[in-house]
mmCIF file of C-alpha atoms in Angstrom:
data_model
loop_
_atom_site.group_PDB
_atom_site.id
_atom_site.type_symbol
_atom_site.label_atom_id
_atom_site.label_comp_id
_atom_site.label_asym_id
_atom_site.label_seq_id
_atom_site.Cartn_x
_atom_site.Cartn_y
_atom_site.Cartn_z
ATOM 1 C CA MET A 1 -44.965 45.919 75.441
ATOM 2 C CA LYS A 2 -44.749 47.818 71.889
ATOM 3 C CA ALA A 3 -40.986 45.234 71.666
ATOM 4 C CA ALA A 4 -43.375 42.527 73.290
ATOM 5 C CA GLY A 5 -46.088 42.802 70.497
ATOM 6 C CA VAL A 6 -43.790 42.782 67.439
ATOM 7 C CA ALA A 7 -41.708 39.917 69.324
ATOM 8 C CA LEU A 8 -45.797 38.321 68.985
ATOM 9 C CA ILE A 9 -45.676 39.339 65.257
ATOM 10 C CA GLY A 10 -42.467 38.486 64.026
ATOM 11 C CA VAL A 11 -42.929 34.862 65.346
ATOM 12 C CA ALA A 12 -46.371 34.723 63.876
ATOM 13 C CA ILE A 13 -44.979 35.649 60.232
ATOM 14 C CA ILE A 14 -42.075 33.396 61.141
ATOM 15 C CA ALA A 15 -44.599 30.447 61.347
ATOM 16 C CA ALA A 16 -46.537 31.603 58.659
ATOM 17 C CA VAL A 17 -43.599 31.989 56.221
ATOM 18 C CA ILE A 18 -42.550 28.234 57.423
ATOM 19 C CA GLY A 19 -46.440 27.236 57.623
ATOM 20 C CA GLY A 20 -46.423 28.083 53.541
ATOM 21 C CA ILE A 21 -43.024 26.333 52.546
ATOM 22 C CA THR A 22 -44.179 22.933 55.053
ATOM 23 C CA ALA A 23 -47.747 23.672 53.016
ATOM 24 C CA LEU A 24 -45.560 24.293 49.529
ATOM 25 C CA GLY A 25 -43.405 20.728 50.381
ATOM 26 C CA GLY A 26 -46.215 18.432 51.192
ATOM 27 C CA GLY A 27 -47.131 19.506 47.738
ATOM 28 C CA ASP A 28 -44.223 18.861 45.278
ATOM 29 C CA GLY A 29 -44.085 15.173 47.695
ATOM 30 C CA SER A 30 -47.632 14.003 46.874
ATOM 31 C CA ASN A 31 -46.906 14.493 42.646
ATOM 32 C CA GLU A 32 -43.534 12.922 43.382
ATOM 33 C CA ALA A 33 -45.104 10.239 45.007
ATOM 34 C CA GLY A 34 -47.578 9.609 42.027
ATOM 35 C CA PRO A 35 -45.187 9.068 38.911
ATOM 36 C CA SER A 36 -42.823 7.241 40.834
ATOM 37 C CA GLY A 37 -45.800 4.614 41.690
ATOM 38 C CA THR A 38 -46.996 4.306 38.186
ATOM 39 C CA PRO A 39 -43.887 3.172 36.304
ATOM 40 C CA THR A 40 -43.757 0.977 39.567
ATOM 41 C CA GLN A 41 -46.330 -0.635 38.127
ATOM 42 C CA PRO A 42 -45.664 -1.082 34.669
ATOM 43 C CA GLY A 43 -42.522 -2.529 35.778
ATOM 44 C CA THR A 44 -44.615 -5.005 37.671
ATOM 45 C CA SER A 45 -46.344 -5.677 34.690
ATOM 46 C CA SER A 46 -43.735 -6.051 32.185
ATOM 47 C CA THR A 47 -41.799 -8.464 34.472
ATOM 48 C CA SER A 48 -44.301 -11.140 34.660
ATOM 49 C CA PRO A 49 -45.214 -10.891 31.172
ATOM 50 C CA SER A 50 -41.373 -12.124 31.267
ATOM 51 C CA ALA A 51 -41.567 -13.902 33.498
ATOM 52 C CA SER A 52 -44.931 -15.866 31.323
ATOM 53 C CA SER A 53 -43.246 -15.364 28.029
ATOM 54 C CA SER A 54 -40.107 -17.234 29.791
ATOM 55 C CA ALA A 55 -42.583 -20.307 31.208
ATOM 56 C CA SER A 56 -43.857 -20.233 27.886
ATOM 57 C CA SER A 57 -40.531 -20.479 26.317
ATOM 58 C CA PRO A 58 -39.172 -23.900 28.525
ATOM 59 C CA ALA A 59 -42.821 -25.141 27.541
ATOM 60 C CA SER A 60 -42.128 -24.891 23.711
ATOM 61 C CA THR A 61 -38.769 -26.530 24.618
ATOM 62 C CA SER A 62 -40.170 -29.137 25.745
ATOM 63 C CA SER A 63 -42.501 -29.899 23.528
ATOM 64 C CA SER A 64 -40.150 -30.282 20.682
ATOM 65 C CA ALA A 65 -37.712 -32.419 22.650
ATOM 66 C CA SER A 66 -40.754 -34.755 22.926
ATOM 67 C CA PRO A 67 -41.411 -34.967 19.035
ATOM 68 C CA SER A 68 -37.444 -34.736 18.492
ATOM 69 C CA SER A 69 -37.328 -37.943 20.858
ATOM 70 C CA PRO A 70 -39.984 -40.301 18.732
ATOM 71 C CA THR A 71 -36.497 -39.419 15.700
ATOM 72 C CA PRO A 72 -34.757 -41.284 17.343
ATOM 73 C CA PRO A 73 -36.051 -44.540 17.387
ATOM 74 C CA SER A 74 -37.552 -44.450 13.731
ATOM 75 C CA PRO A 75 -32.672 -44.566 12.971
ATOM 76 C CA SER A 76 -32.010 -47.897 15.473
ATOM 77 C CA SER A 77 -35.205 -49.257 13.984
ATOM 78 C CA PRO A 78 -32.456 -49.392 10.526
ATOM 79 C CA ALA A 79 -30.019 -50.857 13.173
ATOM 80 C CA PRO A 80 -32.833 -53.600 13.989
ATOM 81 C CA GLY A 81 -32.608 -53.586 9.662
ATOM 82 C CA GLN A 82 -29.369 -56.264 10.683
ATOM 83 C CA PRO A 83 -32.056 -58.564 8.475
ATOM 84 C CA THR A 84 -31.924 -56.027 5.568
ATOM 85 C CA SER A 85 -27.852 -56.377 6.549
ATOM 86 C CA ALA A 86 -29.364 -59.310 6.206
ATOM 87 C CA GLY A 87 -27.799 -58.830 3.293
ATOM 88 C CA PRO A 88 -24.623 -60.552 4.766
ATOM 89 C CA GLY A 89 -26.866 -62.999 5.863
ATOM 90 C CA GLN A 90 -29.595 -63.249 2.226
ATOM 91 C CA PRO A 91 -25.806 -64.039 0.570
ATOM 92 C CA GLY A 92 -25.150 -67.146 3.141
ATOM 93 C CA GLN A 93 -28.693 -68.326 2.960
ATOM 94 C CA PRO A 94 -28.557 -68.621 -0.577
ATOM 95 C CA GLY A 95 -25.368 -70.803 0.205
ATOM 96 C CA GLN A 96 -27.508 -73.245 2.865
ATOM 97 C CA PRO A 97 -29.917 -74.350 0.112
ATOM 98 C CA GLY A 98 -26.797 -75.428 -2.306
ATOM 99 C CA GLN A 99 -25.587 -77.431 0.311
ATOM 100 C CA PRO A 100 -28.554 -79.482 0.977
ATOM 101 C CA GLY A 101 -28.810 -80.364 -2.157
ATOM 102 C CA GLY A 102 -25.471 -81.220 -2.677
ATOM 103 C CA ASP A 103 -25.767 -83.095 0.118
ATOM 104 C CA GLN A 104 -29.197 -85.235 -1.507
ATOM 105 C CA GLN A 105 -26.565 -85.220 -4.954
ATOM 106 C CA ALA A 106 -23.811 -87.148 -3.087
ATOM 107 C CA SER A 107 -26.193 -89.519 -1.136
ATOM 108 C CA ASN A 108 -27.824 -90.226 -4.234
ATOM 109 C CA LYS A 109 -24.819 -91.655 -5.580
ATOM 110 C CA TRP A 110 -24.792 -93.763 -2.123
ATOM 111 C CA VAL A 111 -27.639 -95.835 -3.493
ATOM 112 C CA THR A 112 -26.340 -99.221 -5.127
ATOM 113 C CA VAL A 113 -26.106 -98.949 -8.363
ATOM 114 C CA ARG A 114 -25.433 -102.338 -11.404
ATOM 115 C CA VAL A 115 -24.289 -102.509 -14.460
ATOM 116 C CA PHE A 116 -25.589 -105.049 -17.254
ATOM 117 C CA ASN A 117 -23.997 -104.996 -20.996
ATOM 118 C CA ASN A 118 -27.080 -105.784 -23.880
ATOM 119 C CA SER A 119 -25.180 -105.333 -26.767
ATOM 120 C CA THR A 120 -22.849 -107.055 -28.099
ATOM 121 C CA ILE A 121 -19.299 -104.890 -27.788
ATOM 122 C CA LYS A 122 -17.397 -106.643 -25.221
ATOM 123 C CA GLY A 123 -16.772 -105.000 -22.234
ATOM 124 C CA LEU A 124 -19.230 -102.318 -22.034
ATOM 125 C CA ALA A 125 -21.052 -102.649 -19.354
ATOM 126 C CA ASP A 126 -17.752 -102.728 -17.729
ATOM 127 C CA ARG A 127 -16.287 -99.351 -19.469
ATOM 128 C CA ALA A 128 -20.289 -97.947 -18.066
ATOM 129 C CA ALA A 129 -19.222 -99.256 -15.124
ATOM 130 C CA GLU A 130 -16.442 -97.735 -14.500
ATOM 131 C CA ASP A 131 -17.472 -93.887 -15.698
ATOM 132 C CA PHE A 132 -20.309 -93.915 -12.974
ATOM 133 C CA ARG A 133 -17.550 -94.830 -10.439
ATOM 134 C CA GLY A 134 -15.044 -92.426 -11.774
ATOM 135 C CA SER A 135 -17.796 -90.173 -10.857
ATOM 136 C CA GLY A 136 -18.434 -91.205 -7.393
ATOM 137 C CA TRP A 137 -20.866 -93.919 -8.057
ATOM 138 C CA ASN A 138 -21.744 -96.647 -5.740
ATOM 139 C CA VAL A 139 -20.949 -99.417 -8.461
ATOM 140 C CA ASN A 140 -21.111 -102.762 -6.887
ATOM 141 C CA GLU A 141 -21.861 -105.515 -10.299
ATOM 142 C CA VAL A 142 -21.317 -105.425 -13.826
ATOM 143 C CA GLY A 143 -22.531 -108.415 -15.977
ATOM 144 C CA ASN A 144 -25.042 -108.993 -18.652
ATOM 145 C CA TYR A 145 -27.789 -109.090 -19.179
ATOM 146 C CA SER A 146 -30.253 -111.217 -21.801
ATOM 147 C CA GLN A 147 -33.661 -111.508 -21.382
ATOM 148 C CA GLY A 148 -34.241 -109.580 -23.902
ATOM 149 C CA ILE A 149 -32.913 -106.507 -26.215
ATOM 150 C CA ILE A 150 -33.560 -102.876 -24.893
ATOM 151 C CA PRO A 151 -33.855 -99.842 -27.392
ATOM 152 C CA THR A 152 -31.874 -97.986 -25.339
ATOM 153 C CA THR A 153 -29.488 -97.281 -22.334
ATOM 154 C CA THR A 154 -31.208 -96.523 -19.487
ATOM 155 C CA ALA A 155 -30.992 -96.592 -15.635
ATOM 156 C CA PHE A 156 -34.414 -98.191 -14.093
ATOM 157 C CA TYR A 157 -35.631 -97.995 -10.841
ATOM 158 C CA ARG A 158 -38.198 -99.007 -7.962
ATOM 159 C CA PRO A 159 -41.012 -95.684 -8.052
ATOM 160 C CA GLY A 160 -41.311 -94.046 -4.379
ATOM 161 C CA THR A 161 -37.891 -95.503 -3.867
ATOM 162 C CA ASP A 162 -34.374 -93.884 -3.030
ATOM 163 C CA GLU A 163 -33.172 -95.426 -6.734
ATOM 164 C CA GLU A 164 -36.100 -92.769 -8.469
ATOM 165 C CA ALA A 165 -33.514 -89.826 -7.212
ATOM 166 C CA ALA A 166 -30.515 -91.969 -8.186
ATOM 167 C CA ALA A 167 -31.979 -93.007 -11.183
ATOM 168 C CA LYS A 168 -32.540 -89.081 -12.710
ATOM 169 C CA GLN A 169 -29.530 -87.938 -11.419
ATOM 170 C CA LEU A 170 -27.241 -90.551 -13.723
ATOM 171 C CA ALA A 171 -29.814 -90.102 -16.452
ATOM 172 C CA GLN A 172 -28.730 -86.402 -16.185
ATOM 173 C CA GLU A 173 -25.344 -87.092 -15.475
ATOM 174 C CA PHE A 174 -24.362 -88.840 -18.375
ATOM 175 C CA GLY A 175 -26.597 -88.547 -21.217
ATOM 176 C CA ILE A 176 -29.026 -91.932 -20.553
ATOM 177 C CA LYS A 177 -32.612 -92.808 -19.733
ATOM 178 C CA ALA A 178 -33.965 -93.259 -16.144
ATOM 179 C CA GLU A 179 -37.647 -95.354 -16.626
ATOM 180 C CA PRO A 180 -39.854 -97.261 -13.552
ATOM 181 C CA ARG A 181 -38.596 -100.859 -13.585
ATOM 182 C CA PHE A 182 -40.193 -102.997 -16.149
ATOM 183 C CA GLU A 183 -41.493 -106.564 -15.530
ATOM 184 C CA GLY A 184 -38.312 -108.904 -15.976
ATOM 185 C CA ILE A 185 -36.836 -106.945 -13.100
ATOM 186 C CA GLN A 186 -39.227 -106.284 -10.945
ATOM 187 C CA SER A 187 -38.255 -109.035 -8.206
ATOM 188 C CA ALA A 188 -34.571 -108.061 -8.936
ATOM 189 C CA SER A 189 -32.193 -107.139 -5.823
ATOM 190 C CA PRO A 190 -32.603 -103.638 -4.569
ATOM 191 C CA GLY A 191 -31.119 -100.593 -6.753
ATOM 192 C CA VAL A 192 -30.273 -98.992 -9.413
ATOM 193 C CA ILE A 193 -30.253 -100.894 -12.801
ATOM 194 C CA VAL A 194 -28.593 -99.847 -15.960
ATOM 195 C CA ILE A 195 -28.727 -102.134 -18.605
ATOM 196 C CA VAL A 196 -26.282 -100.114 -21.242
ATOM 197 C CA THR A 197 -26.952 -101.023 -24.744
ATOM 198 C CA LYS A 198 -24.315 -100.070 -27.726
ATOM 199 C CA GLU A 199 -25.131 -96.697 -28.519
ATOM 200 C CA TYR A 200 -23.750 -95.409 -24.556
ATOM 201 C CA GLN A 201 -21.412 -93.011 -25.479
ATOM 202 C CA GLY A 202 -20.567 -92.361 -21.746
ATOM 203 C CA ALA A 203 -20.232 -88.872 -19.524
ATOM 204 C CA HIS A 204 -23.042 -87.135 -20.967
ATOM 205 C CA LYS A 205 -20.689 -83.460 -22.201
ATOM 206 C CA GLY A 206 -23.472 -81.404 -21.618
ATOM 207 C CA SER A 207 -23.970 -81.925 -17.910
#
C-alpha cells in the first residue's frame, strides 16, 4: 500500500510538472504568434502601396505618351510644308509668269506690219522694214505715204485689237511712238501701220 501511494504521488508530481511545462510552452507560443502576425500585416500593407505606386507609374507613362503623340504631327506638318519646299516650286513660278509674257510678245510679232516712208530719204521705209524683220516682226508691205506730213515715226493701231499691244511693243523696241489710227488711215487694211520719218534711227539702243 505504501508503495502504491508513493507511486501515485510520483505520478501526480510528474503530471503537475508536465502540466506546468505545457502551460509555459503554450504562453510562449501565443506570444510568438502575435508578433509574427503583426509583421505580416505591415508587409501586406506595404505590398499594396507598392502595387498602387506601380499602377500610378504606368498611368503617368501613358499620360506622357499622349502628349508625345501630338508632337510628331508638328514635324509632319513641315513635311507637308513641301509647299515651303515650294521654295523650289516658287522659283518655277516666277519662270512660268515670265514664259506667258514671252509668248505674248512673240504672238504680237505675228501681227501684220506695213511700213511707209514719209520723208525725202530714199529707201528709208525699206531700211526700217529690214530692221523690223530682223527683230522678228511680220512685215508684209513697204511703200510711201504722201497724204500728209507725219511729225515723227509712229506705229498706228486700231484700239481694242491685237494691233494695239503689237504697236506699243514695236514702239518700245525701236524708240518710236505708238498712237491710234488717225482719220486718214482709219479704213486701211488691218495691221500695224508704221509711217517712218527722217529722224528714224533704227533699233532703240536703250531697250
